[in-house]
């Protein structure tokens, strides 16, 4: 399989990450089957990809012909069997090890032996996910950043058994879609979330302890440190449930109290205040 010539990719999960990965891949000429058990989530994702491409056409950044071609390369599936033909599967399911392991065991049974199974996990062990399959040499972490179409970075994470061949193909694919791959070792949170999440968690502690309001914490980091979004707006954007899962993975994985999730983060998640996708987190969102 030549990475630049991979013709079939399956993306599992029509959430913001899976949707963003699918959008990026079809815009770069790759055929993608986007799978989710929820047909409404799939339909909504297709509509948002349509809208994103229409905006690019309106801005003169994509031709009408390119838009039609890209949309034609996207197939939707609620049946995992339809991912059987893919040469590369990228899983973007919720950040729960058990869910990912069950999915990888199923993919291992379903897909051709040479198919590469990649996980977009943001912090879990690629080695543990690979252990659910009989092909750990063909399992790898390919961790995209949100929003995927905009962010240049992709972390490539080799599990203990990931082969050189799998690694080289994954890196080449990321280069072929115009992103910059950075290779990191399989440790909790990799680099991105090991550095980012404690900052977000600490920002939540400053609100919890009454040091400042969410708006003021965000202003400090935006105006004082030139961050494009403040940490609390970014937490809402990522999803507070995802932030909590990542902090728990860091806390469990390193056994170090410096990673303990802020009780306020736990409370917001328990309340269903998950950030933008729920319409409420540290801020209220009235847009769809
Ligand atoms: N999809 C596609 N394009 C998008 C987009 C989306 N969801 N959101 C914004 N864009 C595009 C816009 O169309 C716009 O494009 P043009 O410049 O070509 O017109 C460009 O991005 C800038 O957007 P806006 O002008 O609307 O807004 P902005 O300048 O405030 O940028 C942002 C928005 C790119 C999200 C910026 O605020 C930003 O970079 N924020 C930080 C994002 C970040 O840190 N991401 C990493 C999260 S951590 C992660 O993902 C790892 C993990 O595992 C949790």
mmCIF file of N, CA, C and O in Angstrom, residues 182-270:
data_model
loop_
_atom_site.group_PDB
_atom_site.id
_atom_site.type_symbol
_atom_site.label_atom_id
_atom_site.label_comp_id
_atom_site.label_asym_id
_atom_site.label_seq_id
_atom_site.Cartn_x
_atom_site.Cartn_y
_atom_site.Cartn_z
ATOM 1 N N UNK A 182 4.092 14.483 13.949
ATOM 2 C CA UNK A 182 5.136 14.478 14.985
ATOM 3 C C UNK A 182 5.017 13.129 15.705
ATOM 4 O O UNK A 182 3.925 12.746 16.125
ATOM 5 N N UNK A 183 6.127 12.430 15.804
ATOM 6 C CA UNK A 183 6.106 11.096 16.409
ATOM 7 C C UNK A 183 6.326 11.198 17.909
ATOM 8 O O UNK A 183 7.266 11.864 18.358
ATOM 9 N N UNK A 184 5.438 10.581 18.664
ATOM 10 C CA UNK A 184 5.591 10.608 20.125
ATOM 11 C C UNK A 184 5.457 9.191 20.665
ATOM 12 O O UNK A 184 4.837 8.334 20.037
ATOM 13 N N UNK A 185 6.028 8.962 21.837
ATOM 14 C CA UNK A 185 5.956 7.619 22.417
ATOM 15 C C UNK A 185 4.622 7.420 23.122
ATOM 16 O O UNK A 185 3.921 8.375 23.458
ATOM 17 N N UNK A 186 4.304 6.142 23.328
ATOM 18 C CA UNK A 186 2.984 5.775 23.851
ATOM 19 C C UNK A 186 2.926 5.936 25.369
ATOM 20 O O UNK A 186 2.983 4.959 26.106
ATOM 21 N N UNK A 187 2.831 7.193 25.818
ATOM 22 C CA UNK A 187 2.673 7.491 27.236
ATOM 23 C C UNK A 187 1.381 8.287 27.409
ATOM 24 O O UNK A 187 0.972 8.976 26.476
ATOM 25 N N UNK A 188 0.747 8.219 28.582
ATOM 26 C CA UNK A 188 -0.561 8.855 28.751
ATOM 27 C C UNK A 188 -0.589 10.309 28.285
ATOM 28 O O UNK A 188 0.261 11.115 28.680
ATOM 29 N N UNK A 189 -1.563 10.635 27.455
ATOM 30 C CA UNK A 189 -1.736 12.005 26.965
ATOM 31 C C UNK A 189 -0.767 12.403 25.869
ATOM 32 O O UNK A 189 -0.815 13.523 25.375
ATOM 33 N N UNK A 190 0.173 11.496 25.535
ATOM 34 C CA UNK A 190 1.199 11.764 24.505
ATOM 35 C C UNK A 190 1.910 13.075 24.852
ATOM 36 O O UNK A 190 2.283 13.260 26.013
ATOM 37 N N UNK A 191 2.081 13.988 23.889
ATOM 38 C CA UNK A 191 2.653 15.301 24.249
ATOM 39 C C UNK A 191 1.529 16.332 24.343
ATOM 40 O O UNK A 191 1.415 17.077 25.315
ATOM 41 N N UNK A 192 0.655 16.344 23.329
ATOM 42 C CA UNK A 192 -0.347 17.416 23.231
ATOM 43 C C UNK A 192 -1.175 17.527 24.513
ATOM 44 O O UNK A 192 -1.243 18.591 25.131
ATOM 45 N N UNK A 193 -1.791 16.431 24.908
ATOM 46 C CA UNK A 193 -2.700 16.531 26.048
ATOM 47 C C UNK A 193 -2.008 16.456 27.399
ATOM 48 O O UNK A 193 -2.569 16.867 28.409
ATOM 49 N N UNK A 194 -0.772 15.984 27.412
ATOM 50 C CA UNK A 194 -0.018 16.007 28.680
ATOM 51 C C UNK A 194 0.338 17.449 29.042
ATOM 52 O O UNK A 194 0.456 17.810 30.214
ATOM 53 N N UNK A 195 0.508 18.271 28.017
ATOM 54 C CA UNK A 195 0.851 19.671 28.263
ATOM 55 C C UNK A 195 -0.414 20.537 28.334
ATOM 56 O O UNK A 195 -0.570 21.384 29.214
ATOM 57 N N UNK A 196 -1.347 20.295 27.395
ATOM 58 C CA UNK A 196 -2.546 21.153 27.317
ATOM 59 C C UNK A 196 -3.513 20.945 28.482
ATOM 60 O O UNK A 196 -3.996 21.906 29.083
ATOM 61 N N UNK A 197 -3.832 19.678 28.789
ATOM 62 C CA UNK A 197 -4.916 19.426 29.751
ATOM 63 C C UNK A 197 -4.614 19.909 31.167
ATOM 64 O O UNK A 197 -5.505 20.447 31.824
ATOM 65 N N UNK A 198 -3.370 19.734 31.680
ATOM 66 C CA UNK A 198 -3.111 20.297 33.010
ATOM 67 C C UNK A 198 -3.301 21.823 33.024
ATOM 68 O O UNK A 198 -3.732 22.390 34.037
ATOM 69 N N UNK A 199 -3.019 22.485 31.882
ATOM 70 C CA UNK A 199 -3.254 23.933 31.838
ATOM 71 C C UNK A 199 -4.751 24.224 31.945
ATOM 72 O O UNK A 199 -5.189 25.097 32.694
ATOM 73 N N UNK A 200 -5.547 23.472 31.172
ATOM 74 C CA UNK A 200 -7.007 23.657 31.222
ATOM 75 C C UNK A 200 -7.527 23.338 32.631
ATOM 76 O O UNK A 200 -8.329 24.083 33.204
ATOM 77 N N UNK A 201 -7.042 22.233 33.211
ATOM 78 C CA UNK A 201 -7.488 21.831 34.552
ATOM 79 C C UNK A 201 -7.144 22.913 35.576
ATOM 80 O O UNK A 201 -7.932 23.227 36.470
ATOM 81 N N UNK A 202 -5.956 23.500 35.440
ATOM 82 C CA UNK A 202 -5.528 24.555 36.366
ATOM 83 C C UNK A 202 -6.394 25.807 36.185
ATOM 84 O O UNK A 202 -6.731 26.482 37.162
ATOM 85 N N UNK A 203 -6.775 26.082 34.927
ATOM 86 C CA UNK A 203 -7.674 27.223 34.672
ATOM 87 C C UNK A 203 -9.010 26.974 35.371
ATOM 88 O O UNK A 203 -9.611 27.896 35.944
ATOM 89 N N UNK A 204 -9.480 25.721 35.338
ATOM 90 C CA UNK A 204 -10.749 25.399 36.013
ATOM 91 C C UNK A 204 -10.592 25.552 37.526
ATOM 92 O O UNK A 204 -11.483 26.078 38.206
ATOM 93 N N UNK A 205 -9.422 25.164 38.061
ATOM 94 C CA UNK A 205 -9.178 25.367 39.501
ATOM 95 C C UNK A 205 -9.223 26.857 39.870
ATOM 96 O O UNK A 205 -9.703 27.214 40.947
ATOM 97 N N UNK A 206 -8.736 27.709 38.997
ATOM 98 C CA UNK A 206 -8.746 29.145 39.353
ATOM 99 C C UNK A 206 -10.174 29.661 39.455
ATOM 100 O O UNK A 206 -10.472 30.514 40.290
ATOM 101 N N UNK A 207 -11.065 29.106 38.618
ATOM 102 C CA UNK A 207 -12.486 29.482 38.713
ATOM 103 C C UNK A 207 -13.086 28.858 39.974
ATOM 104 O O UNK A 207 -13.774 29.514 40.759
ATOM 105 N N UNK A 208 -12.796 27.580 40.207
ATOM 106 C CA UNK A 208 -13.314 26.829 41.363
ATOM 107 C C UNK A 208 -12.928 27.522 42.673
ATOM 108 O O UNK A 208 -13.708 27.593 43.614
ATOM 109 N N UNK A 209 -11.706 28.037 42.722
ATOM 110 C CA UNK A 209 -11.221 28.665 43.957
ATOM 111 C C UNK A 209 -11.589 30.148 44.037
ATOM 112 O O UNK A 209 -11.177 30.845 44.968
ATOM 113 N N UNK A 210 -12.345 30.637 43.048
ATOM 114 C CA UNK A 210 -12.808 32.024 43.076
ATOM 115 C C UNK A 210 -11.729 33.046 42.775
ATOM 116 O O UNK A 210 -11.852 34.221 43.106
ATOM 117 N N UNK A 211 -10.662 32.617 42.132
ATOM 118 C CA UNK A 211 -9.571 33.559 41.814
ATOM 119 C C UNK A 211 -10.016 34.546 40.733
ATOM 120 O O UNK A 211 -9.706 35.732 40.779
ATOM 121 N N UNK A 212 -10.779 34.053 39.750
ATOM 122 C CA UNK A 212 -11.259 34.921 38.679
ATOM 123 C C UNK A 212 -12.433 34.239 37.971
ATOM 124 O O UNK A 212 -12.654 33.030 38.127
ATOM 125 N N UNK A 213 -13.163 35.034 37.180
ATOM 126 C CA UNK A 213 -14.286 34.470 36.418
ATOM 127 C C UNK A 213 -13.737 33.744 35.186
ATOM 128 O O UNK A 213 -12.598 34.007 34.756
ATOM 129 N N UNK A 214 -14.550 32.868 34.563
ATOM 130 C CA UNK A 214 -14.093 32.217 33.322
ATOM 131 C C UNK A 214 -13.671 33.230 32.262
ATOM 132 O O UNK A 214 -12.641 33.061 31.602
ATOM 133 N N UNK A 215 -14.442 34.316 32.136
ATOM 134 C CA UNK A 215 -14.113 35.339 31.129
ATOM 135 C C UNK A 215 -12.733 35.934 31.408
ATOM 136 O O UNK A 215 -11.934 36.145 30.487
ATOM 137 N N UNK A 216 -12.461 36.231 32.684
ATOM 138 C CA UNK A 216 -11.188 36.870 33.020
ATOM 139 C C UNK A 216 -10.009 35.903 32.871
ATOM 140 O O UNK A 216 -8.935 36.291 32.405
ATOM 141 N N UNK A 217 -10.226 34.636 33.254
ATOM 142 C CA UNK A 217 -9.151 33.650 33.058
ATOM 143 C C UNK A 217 -8.818 33.564 31.566
ATOM 144 O O UNK A 217 -7.641 33.592 31.155
ATOM 145 N N UNK A 218 -9.860 33.503 30.742
ATOM 146 C CA UNK A 218 -9.615 33.387 29.298
ATOM 147 C C UNK A 218 -8.929 34.630 28.733
ATOM 148 O O UNK A 218 -8.038 34.533 27.887
ATOM 149 N N UNK A 219 -9.351 35.798 29.241
ATOM 150 C CA UNK A 219 -8.705 37.038 28.763
ATOM 151 C C UNK A 219 -7.222 37.066 29.085
ATOM 152 O O UNK A 219 -6.401 37.497 28.285
ATOM 153 N N UNK A 220 -6.883 36.587 30.280
ATOM 154 C CA UNK A 220 -5.466 36.567 30.684
ATOM 155 C C UNK A 220 -4.652 35.764 29.670
ATOM 156 O O UNK A 220 -3.581 36.194 29.209
ATOM 157 N N UNK A 221 -5.182 34.597 29.306
ATOM 158 C CA UNK A 221 -4.409 33.724 28.422
ATOM 159 C C UNK A 221 -4.445 34.202 26.965
ATOM 160 O O UNK A 221 -3.470 34.043 26.232
ATOM 161 N N UNK A 222 -5.574 34.821 26.556
ATOM 162 C CA UNK A 222 -5.650 35.317 25.168
ATOM 163 C C UNK A 222 -4.810 36.578 24.986
ATOM 164 O O UNK A 222 -4.003 36.665 24.061
ATOM 165 N N UNK A 223 -5.013 37.543 25.876
ATOM 166 C CA UNK A 223 -4.317 38.826 25.699
ATOM 167 C C UNK A 223 -2.909 38.798 26.267
ATOM 168 O O UNK A 223 -2.023 39.476 25.773
ATOM 169 N N UNK A 224 -2.708 37.985 27.291
ATOM 170 C CA UNK A 224 -1.394 37.948 27.935
ATOM 171 C C UNK A 224 -0.438 36.955 27.300
ATOM 172 O O UNK A 224 0.772 37.149 27.338
ATOM 173 N N UNK A 225 -0.988 35.887 26.752
ATOM 174 C CA UNK A 225 -0.127 34.830 26.205
ATOM 175 C C UNK A 225 -0.407 34.552 24.731
ATOM 176 O O UNK A 225 0.113 33.578 24.172
ATOM 177 N N UNK A 226 -1.264 35.357 24.129
ATOM 178 C CA UNK A 226 -1.588 35.216 22.700
ATOM 179 C C UNK A 226 -2.128 33.839 22.323
ATOM 180 O O UNK A 226 -1.869 33.354 21.220
ATOM 181 N N UNK A 227 -2.859 33.210 23.235
ATOM 182 C CA UNK A 227 -3.522 31.961 22.855
ATOM 183 C C UNK A 227 -4.745 32.327 22.001
ATOM 184 O O UNK A 227 -5.458 33.278 22.334
ATOM 185 N N UNK A 228 -5.025 31.578 20.929
ATOM 186 C CA UNK A 228 -6.172 31.946 20.082
ATOM 187 C C UNK A 228 -7.506 31.837 20.809
ATOM 188 O O UNK A 228 -8.438 32.582 20.521
ATOM 189 N N UNK A 229 -7.598 30.921 21.761
ATOM 190 C CA UNK A 229 -8.801 30.805 22.600
ATOM 191 C C UNK A 229 -8.327 30.680 24.034
ATOM 192 O O UNK A 229 -7.285 30.062 24.283
ATOM 193 N N UNK A 230 -9.110 31.212 24.972
ATOM 194 C CA UNK A 230 -8.762 30.991 26.376
ATOM 195 C C UNK A 230 -8.974 29.522 26.736
ATOM 196 O O UNK A 230 -9.708 28.807 26.043
ATOM 197 N N UNK A 231 -8.355 29.050 27.830
ATOM 198 C CA UNK A 231 -8.434 27.626 28.167
ATOM 199 C C UNK A 231 -9.846 27.128 28.474
ATOM 200 O O UNK A 231 -10.156 25.963 28.216
ATOM 201 N N UNK A 232 -10.712 28.029 28.997
ATOM 202 C CA UNK A 232 -12.067 27.554 29.326
ATOM 203 C C UNK A 232 -12.933 27.492 28.078
ATOM 204 O O UNK A 232 -13.721 26.552 27.895
ATOM 205 N N UNK A 233 -12.761 28.459 27.186
ATOM 206 C CA UNK A 233 -13.459 28.378 25.888
ATOM 207 C C UNK A 233 -12.964 27.163 25.121
ATOM 208 O O UNK A 233 -13.740 26.449 24.470
ATOM 209 N N UNK A 234 -11.674 26.890 25.220
ATOM 210 C CA UNK A 234 -11.108 25.727 24.523
ATOM 211 C C UNK A 234 -11.637 24.422 25.139
ATOM 212 O O UNK A 234 -11.965 23.472 24.416
ATOM 213 N N UNK A 235 -11.761 24.392 26.464
ATOM 214 C CA UNK A 235 -12.317 23.196 27.131
ATOM 215 C C UNK A 235 -13.745 22.939 26.647
ATOM 216 O O UNK A 235 -14.114 21.804 26.321
ATOM 217 N N UNK A 236 -14.542 24.009 26.557
ATOM 218 C CA UNK A 236 -15.914 23.874 26.032
ATOM 219 C C UNK A 236 -15.889 23.362 24.598
ATOM 220 O O UNK A 236 -16.743 22.580 24.185
ATOM 221 N N UNK A 237 -14.931 23.846 23.829
ATOM 222 C CA UNK A 237 -14.807 23.475 22.417
ATOM 223 C C UNK A 237 -14.438 21.985 22.279
ATOM 224 O O UNK A 237 -15.017 21.248 21.479
ATOM 225 N N UNK A 238 -13.500 21.542 23.108
ATOM 226 C CA UNK A 238 -13.059 20.134 23.065
ATOM 227 C C UNK A 238 -14.170 19.224 23.598
ATOM 228 O O UNK A 238 -14.398 18.124 23.093
ATOM 229 N N UNK A 239 -14.882 19.694 24.615
ATOM 230 C CA UNK A 239 -15.899 18.876 25.310
ATOM 231 C C UNK A 239 -15.384 18.578 26.713
ATOM 232 O O UNK A 239 -14.283 18.033 26.871
ATOM 233 N N UNK A 240 -16.188 18.949 27.721
ATOM 234 C CA UNK A 240 -15.702 18.789 29.096
ATOM 235 C C UNK A 240 -15.612 17.317 29.494
ATOM 236 O O UNK A 240 -14.770 16.938 30.315
ATOM 237 N N UNK A 241 -16.437 16.466 28.878
ATOM 238 C CA UNK A 241 -16.336 15.023 29.143
ATOM 239 C C UNK A 241 -15.006 14.484 28.632
ATOM 240 O O UNK A 241 -14.332 13.683 29.303
ATOM 241 N N UNK A 242 -14.595 14.950 27.451
ATOM 242 C CA UNK A 242 -13.300 14.529 26.906
ATOM 243 C C UNK A 242 -12.163 15.036 27.793
ATOM 244 O O UNK A 242 -11.227 14.296 28.106
ATOM 245 N N UNK A 243 -12.260 16.297 28.231
ATOM 246 C CA UNK A 243 -11.212 16.852 29.112
ATOM 247 C C UNK A 243 -11.104 16.015 30.387
ATOM 248 O O UNK A 243 -9.982 15.699 30.837
ATOM 249 N N UNK A 244 -12.260 15.654 30.973
ATOM 250 C CA UNK A 244 -12.232 14.856 32.207
ATOM 251 C C UNK A 244 -11.622 13.473 31.945
ATOM 252 O O UNK A 244 -10.775 13.009 32.726
ATOM 253 N N UNK A 245 -12.023 12.837 30.839
ATOM 254 C CA UNK A 245 -11.452 11.508 30.529
ATOM 255 C C UNK A 245 -9.937 11.587 30.402
ATOM 256 O O UNK A 245 -9.215 10.704 30.882
ATOM 257 N N UNK A 246 -9.447 12.641 29.753
ATOM 258 C CA UNK A 246 -8.000 12.767 29.552
ATOM 259 C C UNK A 246 -7.298 13.005 30.898
ATOM 260 O O UNK A 246 -6.265 12.393 31.184
ATOM 261 N N UNK A 247 -7.881 13.865 31.736
ATOM 262 C CA UNK A 247 -7.258 14.088 33.054
ATOM 263 C C UNK A 247 -7.246 12.791 33.868
ATOM 264 O O UNK A 247 -6.267 12.498 34.560
ATOM 265 N N UNK A 248 -8.321 12.004 33.756
ATOM 266 C CA UNK A 248 -8.347 10.721 34.497
ATOM 267 C C UNK A 248 -7.278 9.766 33.966
ATOM 268 O O UNK A 248 -6.630 9.051 34.735
ATOM 269 N N UNK A 249 -7.082 9.773 32.653
ATOM 270 C CA UNK A 249 -6.036 8.913 32.071
ATOM 271 C C UNK A 249 -4.653 9.350 32.564
ATOM 272 O O UNK A 249 -3.808 8.512 32.901
ATOM 273 N N UNK A 250 -4.403 10.659 32.632
ATOM 274 C CA UNK A 250 -3.112 11.159 33.141
ATOM 275 C C UNK A 250 -2.939 10.788 34.610
ATOM 276 O O UNK A 250 -1.876 10.328 35.035
ATOM 277 N N UNK A 251 -4.020 10.982 35.388
ATOM 278 C CA UNK A 251 -3.978 10.725 36.834
ATOM 279 C C UNK A 251 -3.711 9.246 37.100
ATOM 280 O O UNK A 251 -2.824 8.883 37.886
ATOM 281 N N UNK A 252 -4.481 8.385 36.399
ATOM 282 C CA UNK A 252 -4.308 6.930 36.589
ATOM 283 C C UNK A 252 -2.954 6.465 36.043
ATOM 284 O O UNK A 252 -2.263 5.665 36.663
ATOM 285 N N UNK A 253 -2.605 6.976 34.873
ATOM 286 C CA UNK A 253 -1.420 6.481 34.177
ATOM 287 C C UNK A 253 -0.117 6.830 34.872
ATOM 288 O O UNK A 253 0.815 6.022 34.895
ATOM 289 N N UNK A 254 -0.050 8.044 35.450
ATOM 290 C CA UNK A 254 1.196 8.456 36.109
ATOM 291 C C UNK A 254 1.126 8.286 37.622
ATOM 292 O O UNK A 254 2.145 8.365 38.311
ATOM 293 N N UNK A 255 -0.111 8.133 38.143
ATOM 294 C CA UNK A 255 -0.274 7.981 39.595
ATOM 295 C C UNK A 255 0.237 9.188 40.354
ATOM 296 O O UNK A 255 0.719 9.075 41.476
ATOM 297 N N UNK A 256 0.131 10.351 39.735
ATOM 298 C CA UNK A 256 0.675 11.565 40.343
ATOM 299 C C UNK A 256 -0.480 12.538 40.625
ATOM 300 O O UNK A 256 -1.264 12.856 39.719
ATOM 301 N N UNK A 257 -0.543 13.021 41.884
ATOM 302 C CA UNK A 257 -1.688 13.862 42.277
ATOM 303 C C UNK A 257 -1.720 15.195 41.517
ATOM 304 O O UNK A 257 -2.729 15.882 41.517
ATOM 305 N N UNK A 258 -0.608 15.547 40.858
ATOM 306 C CA UNK A 258 -0.639 16.828 40.133
ATOM 307 C C UNK A 258 -1.645 16.783 38.978
ATOM 308 O O UNK A 258 -2.021 17.815 38.440
ATOM 309 N N UNK A 259 -2.076 15.593 38.594
ATOM 310 C CA UNK A 259 -3.031 15.463 37.491
ATOM 311 C C UNK A 259 -4.477 15.284 37.974
ATOM 312 O O UNK A 259 -5.345 14.941 37.180
ATOM 313 N N UNK A 260 -4.757 15.502 39.288
ATOM 314 C CA UNK A 260 -6.126 15.223 39.756
ATOM 315 C C UNK A 260 -7.115 16.183 39.087
ATOM 316 O O UNK A 260 -6.899 17.395 39.068
ATOM 317 N N UNK A 261 -8.218 15.619 38.546
ATOM 318 C CA UNK A 261 -9.191 16.491 37.874
ATOM 319 C C UNK A 261 -9.858 17.425 38.878
ATOM 320 O O UNK A 261 -10.168 17.021 40.000
ATOM 321 N N UNK A 262 -10.093 18.662 38.477
ATOM 322 C CA UNK A 262 -10.743 19.636 39.358
ATOM 323 C C UNK A 262 -12.175 19.175 39.656
ATOM 324 O O UNK A 262 -12.903 18.773 38.735
ATOM 325 N N UNK A 263 -12.614 19.242 40.925
ATOM 326 C CA UNK A 263 -13.999 18.840 41.259
ATOM 327 C C UNK A 263 -15.047 19.606 40.436
ATOM 328 O O UNK A 263 -16.110 19.076 40.143
ATOM 329 N N UNK A 264 -14.733 20.849 40.078
ATOM 330 C CA UNK A 264 -15.709 21.621 39.276
ATOM 331 C C UNK A 264 -15.881 20.999 37.882
ATOM 332 O O UNK A 264 -16.984 20.972 37.345
ATOM 333 N N UNK A 265 -14.805 20.477 37.330
ATOM 334 C CA UNK A 265 -14.888 19.799 36.027
ATOM 335 C C UNK A 265 -15.778 18.555 36.163
ATOM 336 O O UNK A 265 -16.667 18.314 35.339
ATOM 337 N N UNK A 266 -15.573 17.805 37.247
ATOM 338 C CA UNK A 266 -16.414 16.609 37.482
ATOM 339 C C UNK A 266 -17.881 17.014 37.627
ATOM 340 O O UNK A 266 -18.772 16.351 37.098
ATOM 341 N N UNK A 267 -18.131 18.097 38.348
ATOM 342 C CA UNK A 267 -19.517 18.527 38.588
ATOM 343 C C UNK A 267 -20.193 18.923 37.269
ATOM 344 O O UNK A 267 -21.345 18.571 37.015
ATOM 345 N N UNK A 268 -19.467 19.672 36.436
ATOM 346 C CA UNK A 268 -20.057 20.105 35.160
ATOM 347 C C UNK A 268 -20.389 18.895 34.281
ATOM 348 O O UNK A 268 -21.431 18.837 33.655
ATOM 349 N N UNK A 269 -19.490 17.924 34.270
ATOM 350 C CA UNK A 269 -19.740 16.726 33.442
ATOM 351 C C UNK A 269 -20.937 15.962 34.003
ATOM 352 O O UNK A 269 -21.814 15.521 33.255
ATOM 353 N N UNK A 270 -21.003 15.856 35.338
ATOM 354 C CA UNK A 270 -22.130 15.146 35.968
ATOM 355 C C UNK A 270 -23.449 15.841 35.642
ATOM 356 O O UNK A 270 -24.488 15.195 35.484
#
